[in-house]
């Protein structure tokens, strides 16, 4: 249903998504998404619901900008599962590990992106919709640091 080249392109899309965040490049991050007219939304209990492309872009600029939560972090992906739906759509599930790297290295968050909708466009494979389930340990860490509610 999808080719080997498609599979590699989807793997690279996932990597670019997180590398652009780690590099504090909101513009590059948004190139991993479909355009505003096709954007299907982003949802996470840690970061809220972002139903529009512009809200996602504004959020990412803050997330990677001065004082944003992504500063000094590295995002690692594991257990990638690509489920073909058609020749132009797949659903991607993978685990996420977020590391503190600007200070003493430590794992600060884990979670899973469930059934992200990825579609083949004229510009290649792009995310259309993503849902992140953040594991409960992240919220316990935020509470222990007195940062409850600081995720948004």
Coordinates of N, CA and C in Angstrom, one line a residue:
X1 N 0.8 -1.2 0.0 CA 0.0 0.0 0.0 C 0.9 1.3 0.0
X2 N 1.9 1.3 0.8 CA 2.9 2.4 0.7 C 4.3 1.7 0.3
X3 N 5.1 2.5 -0.3 CA 6.4 2.0 -0.8 C 7.4 2.1 0.4
X4 N 8.5 1.4 0.1 CA 9.7 1.5 1.0 C 10.1 3.0 1.2
X5 N 10.2 3.7 0.0 CA 10.5 5.1 0.0 C 9.6 5.9 0.9
X6 N 8.3 5.6 0.8 CA 7.3 6.3 1.6 C 7.6 6.1 3.1
X7 N 7.9 4.8 3.4 CA 8.1 4.5 4.8 C 9.3 5.3 5.3
X8 N 10.4 5.4 4.5 CA 11.5 6.2 5.0 C 11.2 7.7 5.1
X9 N 10.4 8.2 4.2 CA 10.0 9.6 4.2 C 9.2 9.9 5.5
X10 N 8.3 8.9 5.9 CA 7.5 9.1 7.1 C 8.4 9.1 8.3
X11 N 9.4 8.2 8.3 CA 10.4 8.1 9.4 C 11.1 9.5 9.5
X12 N 11.5 10.0 8.4 CA 12.2 11.3 8.4 C 11.3 12.4 8.8
X13 N 10.0 12.4 8.5 CA 9.1 13.4 8.9 C 9.0 13.4 10.4
X14 N 8.9 12.3 11.0 CA 8.8 12.2 12.5 C 10.1 12.8 13.1
X15 N 11.3 12.4 12.6 CA 12.5 13.0 13.1 C 12.6 14.5 12.9
X16 N 12.2 15.0 11.8 CA 12.2 16.4 11.5 C 11.3 17.2 12.5
X17 N 10.2 16.6 12.8 CA 9.2 17.2 13.7 C 9.9 17.5 15.1
X18 N 10.7 16.6 15.6 CA 11.3 16.7 16.9 C 12.7 17.5 16.8
X19 N 13.4 17.3 15.7 CA 14.7 18.0 15.6 C 14.4 19.5 15.4
X20 N 13.4 19.8 14.7 CA 13.1 21.3 14.6 C 12.7 21.9 15.9
X21 N 12.0 21.1 16.7 CA 11.7 21.6 18.1 C 12.9 21.8 18.9
X22 N 13.8 20.8 18.9 CA 15.0 20.8 19.6 C 15.9 21.9 19.1
X23 N 15.8 22.3 17.9 CA 16.6 23.4 17.3 C 15.9 24.7 17.4
X24 N 14.8 24.8 18.1 CA 14.0 26.0 18.3 C 13.7 26.7 17.0
X25 N 13.2 25.9 16.0 CA 12.9 26.4 14.7 C 11.4 26.1 14.4
X26 N 10.6 27.1 14.9 CA 9.1 26.9 14.7 C 8.7 26.9 13.2
X27 N 9.4 27.6 12.4 CA 9.1 27.6 11.0 C 9.4 26.2 10.3
X28 N 10.5 25.6 10.7 CA 10.8 24.3 10.2 C 9.8 23.3 10.7
X29 N 9.4 23.4 12.0 CA 8.4 22.6 12.6 C 7.1 22.6 11.8
X30 N 6.7 23.8 11.4 CA 5.4 23.9 10.7 C 5.5 23.3 9.3
X31 N 6.7 23.1 8.7 CA 6.7 22.4 7.4 C 6.5 21.0 7.5
X32 N 6.4 20.4 8.8 CA 6.0 19.0 8.9 C 4.5 18.8 8.9
X33 N 3.8 19.9 8.9 CA 2.3 19.8 8.9 C 1.7 20.2 7.5
X34 N 0.5 19.7 7.3 CA -0.2 20.2 6.1 C -0.5 21.6 6.3
X35 N -1.0 22.3 5.2 CA -1.3 23.7 5.3 C -2.6 24.0 6.2
X36 N -2.8 25.2 6.4 CA -3.9 25.6 7.3 C -5.3 25.1 6.9
X37 N -5.5 25.0 5.6 CA -6.8 24.6 5.1 C -7.1 23.1 5.4
X38 N -6.0 22.3 5.6 CA -6.2 20.8 5.8 C -5.9 20.4 7.2
X39 N -5.4 21.3 8.0 CA -5.0 21.0 9.4 C -6.1 20.4 10.2
X40 N -5.8 19.3 10.8 CA -6.9 18.5 11.6 C -6.8 18.7 13.1
X41 N -5.8 19.4 13.5 CA -5.7 19.7 15.0 C -4.6 18.9 15.7
X42 N -4.3 19.4 16.9 CA -3.4 18.8 17.8 C -4.0 18.8 19.2
X43 N -3.9 17.7 19.9 CA -4.5 17.6 21.2 C -3.6 16.9 22.2
X44 N -3.5 17.4 23.4 CA -2.7 16.9 24.5 C -3.2 17.4 25.8
X45 N -3.3 16.5 26.8 CA -3.8 16.9 28.1 C -2.7 17.8 28.7
X46 N -1.5 17.8 28.3 CA -0.5 18.6 28.9 C -0.5 20.0 28.2
X47 N -0.7 20.1 26.9 CA -0.6 21.3 26.2 C -1.9 21.9 25.6
X48 N -3.0 21.2 25.8 CA -4.3 21.6 25.4 C -4.6 21.2 23.9
X49 N -5.8 21.7 23.5 CA -6.2 21.5 22.1 C -5.9 22.7 21.2
X50 N -5.3 22.4 20.1 CA -5.0 23.4 19.1 C -5.7 23.1 17.8
X51 N -6.9 23.6 17.6 CA -7.7 23.2 16.5 C -7.2 23.8 15.1
X52 N -6.4 24.9 15.1 CA -6.1 25.5 13.9 C -4.6 25.5 13.7
X53 N -4.2 25.6 12.4 CA -2.7 25.7 12.1 C -2.1 26.9 12.7
X54 N -2.7 28.0 12.7 CA -2.2 29.2 13.3 C -2.0 29.1 14.9
X55 N -2.9 28.4 15.5 CA -2.7 28.2 17.0 C -1.6 27.2 17.2
X56 N -1.4 26.2 16.3 CA -0.2 25.3 16.5 C 1.1 26.1 16.3
X57 N 1.1 27.0 15.3 CA 2.3 27.8 15.0 C 2.6 28.7 16.2
X58 N 1.6 29.4 16.7 CA 1.8 30.3 17.8 C 2.3 29.6 19.0
X59 N 1.7 28.4 19.3 CA 2.1 27.6 20.4 C 3.6 27.2 20.3
X60 N 4.0 26.7 19.1 CA 5.3 26.2 18.9 C 6.3 27.4 19.0
X61 N 6.0 28.6 18.5 CA 6.9 29.7 18.7 C 7.1 30.0 20.2
X62 N 6.1 29.9 21.0 CA 6.2 30.1 22.4 C 7.0 29.0 23.0
X63 N 6.7 27.7 22.7 CA 7.3 26.5 23.2 C 8.8 26.5 23.0
X64 N 9.3 27.0 21.9 CA 10.7 26.9 21.6 C 11.4 28.3 21.8
X65 N 10.6 29.3 22.1 CA 11.1 30.7 22.3 C 11.7 30.9 23.7
X66 N 12.2 32.1 23.9 CA 12.8 32.4 25.3 C 11.8 32.0 26.4
X67 N 12.3 31.2 27.3 CA 11.4 30.8 28.4 C 10.5 29.7 28.2
X68 N 10.5 29.2 26.9 CA 9.6 28.1 26.5 C 10.0 26.8 27.1
X69 N 9.1 25.8 27.3 CA 9.4 24.6 28.0 C 10.3 23.7 27.1
X70 N 10.5 23.9 25.9 CA 11.3 23.1 25.0 C 12.8 23.4 25.1
X71 N 13.1 24.6 25.7 CA 14.5 25.0 25.8 C 15.3 24.0 26.7
X72 N 16.5 23.6 26.1 CA 17.3 22.7 26.9 C 16.8 21.3 26.9
X73 N 15.9 20.9 26.1 CA 15.3 19.6 26.0 C 15.7 18.9 24.7
X74 N 15.7 17.6 24.7 CA 15.9 16.8 23.5 C 14.8 15.7 23.5
X75 N 14.1 15.6 22.4 CA 13.0 14.7 22.2 C 13.4 13.5 21.4
X76 N 13.2 12.3 22.0 CA 13.6 11.1 21.4 C 12.3 10.3 21.1
X77 N 12.4 9.6 20.0 CA 11.2 8.8 19.5 C 11.6 7.3 19.5
X78 N 10.7 6.4 19.9 CA 10.9 5.0 19.9 C 9.6 4.3 19.6
X79 N 9.7 3.0 19.3 CA 8.6 2.2 19.0 C 7.6 2.8 18.0
X80 N 8.2 3.2 16.8 CA 7.4 3.8 15.8 C 6.7 2.7 15.0
X81 N 5.4 2.8 14.9 CA 4.5 1.9 14.2 C 3.8 2.7 13.1
X82 N 4.0 2.4 11.9 CA 3.3 3.0 10.7 C 2.3 2.1 10.2
X83 N 1.0 2.5 10.3 CA -0.1 1.6 9.8 C -0.7 2.2 8.5
X84 N -0.4 1.6 7.4 CA -1.0 2.2 6.1 C -2.6 2.1 6.2
X85 N -3.2 3.2 5.8 CA -4.6 3.2 5.6 C -5.0 3.2 4.1
X86 N -4.1 3.9 3.3 CA -4.2 3.9 1.9 C -2.9 4.3 1.3
X87 N -2.8 4.5 0.0 CA -1.5 4.9 -0.6 C -1.1 6.3 -0.2
X88 N -2.1 7.1 0.3 CA -1.8 8.5 0.6 C -2.1 8.8 2.1
X89 N -2.4 7.8 2.9 CA -2.6 8.1 4.4 C -2.1 7.0 5.2
X90 N -1.5 7.3 6.3 CA -1.0 6.3 7.3 C -1.4 6.9 8.7
X91 N -1.5 6.0 9.6 CA -1.6 6.4 11.0 C -0.3 5.9 11.7
X92 N 0.3 6.9 12.5 CA 1.6 6.6 13.1 C 1.4 6.7 14.6
X93 N 1.9 5.7 15.3 CA 1.9 5.7 16.8 C 3.4 5.5 17.2
X94 N 3.8 6.3 18.2 CA 5.2 6.1 18.7 C 5.3 6.7 20.1
X95 N 6.2 6.2 20.8 CA 6.5 6.7 22.1 C 7.5 7.9 22.1
X96 N 7.4 8.7 23.1 CA 8.2 9.9 23.2 C 8.9 10.0 24.5
X97 N 10.2 10.2 24.5 CA 11.0 10.4 25.7 C 11.6 11.8 25.6
X98 N 11.4 12.7 26.6 CA 11.9 14.0 26.6 C 13.0 14.1 27.7
X99 N 14.2 14.5 27.2 CA 15.4 14.5 28.1 C 15.7 16.0 28.4
X100 N 16.1 16.2 29.7 CA 16.8 17.5 30.0 C 18.2 17.4 29.6
X101 N 18.7 18.3 28.8 CA 20.1 18.3 28.3 C 20.9 19.5 28.6
X102 N 20.3 20.6 29.0 CA 21.0 21.8 29.4 C 21.5 21.8 30.8
X103 N 20.9 20.9 31.6 CA 21.4 20.8 33.0 C 21.8 19.3 33.1
X104 N 21.8 18.8 34.3 CA 22.1 17.4 34.5 C 21.2 16.5 33.7
X105 N 21.7 15.7 32.8 CA 20.8 14.9 32.0 C 19.8 14.0 32.8
X106 N 18.6 14.1 32.4 CA 17.6 13.3 33.1 C 16.3 13.2 32.2
X107 N 15.6 12.1 32.4 CA 14.3 12.0 31.7 C 13.3 12.9 32.4
X108 N 12.6 13.8 31.7 CA 11.6 14.6 32.4 C 10.2 14.3 32.0
X109 N 10.0 13.6 30.8 CA 8.7 13.3 30.4 C 8.7 12.1 29.5
X110 N 7.6 11.4 29.5 CA 7.4 10.3 28.5 C 5.9 10.4 28.1
X111 N 5.6 9.9 26.9 CA 4.3 9.8 26.4 C 4.2 9.0 25.2
X112 N 3.0 9.1 24.6 CA 2.8 8.4 23.3 C 1.9 9.2 22.4
X113 N 2.3 9.3 21.2 CA 1.5 9.9 20.1 C 0.7 8.7 19.5
X114 N -0.6 8.8 19.7 CA -1.5 7.7 19.2 C -2.1 8.0 17.9
X115 N -1.9 7.2 16.9 CA -2.6 7.2 15.6 C -2.6 8.6 15.0
X116 N -1.4 9.2 14.9 CA -1.3 10.5 14.2 C -1.6 10.3 12.7
X117 N -2.4 11.2 12.2 CA -2.8 11.1 10.8 C -1.7 11.8 9.9
X118 N -1.1 11.0 9.0 CA -0.1 11.5 8.2 C -0.6 11.3 6.7
X119 N -0.5 12.3 5.9 CA -1.0 12.2 4.5 C 0.1 12.6 3.5
X120 N 0.0 12.0 2.4 CA 0.9 12.3 1.3 C 0.4 13.5 0.5
X121 N 1.2 14.5 0.4 CA 0.8 15.7 -0.3 C 1.8 16.0 -1.5
X122 N 1.5 17.0 -2.2 CA 2.4 17.4 -3.3 C 3.8 17.7 -2.8
X123 N 3.9 18.1 -1.5 CA 5.2 18.4 -0.9 C 5.7 17.3 0.0
X124 N 5.2 16.1 -0.2 CA 5.6 15.0 0.6 C 4.7 14.6 1.7
X125 N 5.1 13.7 2.6 CA 4.3 13.3 3.7 C 4.3 14.4 4.8
X126 N 3.1 14.6 5.3 CA 2.9 15.7 6.3 C 1.9 15.2 7.4
X127 N 2.1 15.7 8.6 CA 1.1 15.5 9.7 C -0.2 16.3 9.4
X128 N -1.3 15.6 9.6 CA -2.6 16.3 9.5 C -3.3 16.5 10.9
X129 N -3.1 15.5 11.7 CA -3.7 15.5 13.1 C -2.8 14.7 14.0
X130 N -2.6 15.2 15.2 CA -1.8 14.5 16.2 C -2.5 14.6 17.6
X131 N -2.3 13.5 18.4 CA -2.8 13.4 19.7 C -1.7 12.8 20.6
X132 N -1.3 13.6 21.6 CA -0.2 13.2 22.5 C -0.8 12.8 23.9
X133 N -0.6 11.6 24.3 CA -0.9 11.2 25.7 C 0.3 11.3 26.5
X134 N 0.4 12.2 27.4 CA 1.5 12.4 28.3 C 1.4 11.5 29.5
X135 N 2.4 10.7 29.8 CA 2.3 9.8 31.0 C 2.2 10.6 32.3
X136 N 1.5 10.0 33.3 CA 1.2 10.6 34.5 C 2.4 11.1 35.3
X137 N 3.6 10.5 35.1 CA 4.8 10.9 35.8 C 5.2 12.3 35.5
X138 N 4.9 12.8 34.3 CA 5.2 14.2 34.0 C 4.5 15.2 34.9
X139 N 3.2 14.9 35.1 CA 2.4 15.8 36.0 C 2.9 15.7 37.4
X140 N 3.3 14.5 37.9 CA 3.8 14.4 39.2 C 5.1 15.1 39.4
X141 N 6.0 15.1 38.3 CA 7.2 15.9 38.4 C 6.9 17.4 38.4
X142 N 6.0 17.8 37.6 CA 5.6 19.3 37.6 C 5.1 19.7 39.0
X143 N 4.2 18.8 39.6 CA 3.7 19.1 40.9 C 4.8 19.2 42.0
X144 N 5.8 18.2 41.9 CA 6.9 18.2 42.9 C 7.8 19.4 42.8
X145 N 7.8 20.0 41.6 CA 8.7 21.2 41.3 C 7.9 22.5 41.6
X146 N 6.6 22.3 41.9 CA 5.8 23.5 42.1 C 5.4 24.2 40.8
X147 N 5.4 23.4 39.7 CA 5.1 24.0 38.4 C 3.8 23.5 37.8
X148 N 2.9 23.0 38.7 CA 1.7 22.5 38.2 C 1.0 23.6 37.4
X149 N 0.5 23.2 36.2 CA -0.2 24.2 35.3 C 0.8 25.0 34.5
X150 N 2.1 24.8 34.6 CA 3.1 25.5 33.8 C 3.3 24.9 32.4
X151 N 2.5 23.9 32.1 CA 2.7 23.2 30.8 C 2.1 24.0 29.7
X152 N 1.1 24.9 29.9 CA 0.4 25.6 28.8 C 1.1 26.9 28.5

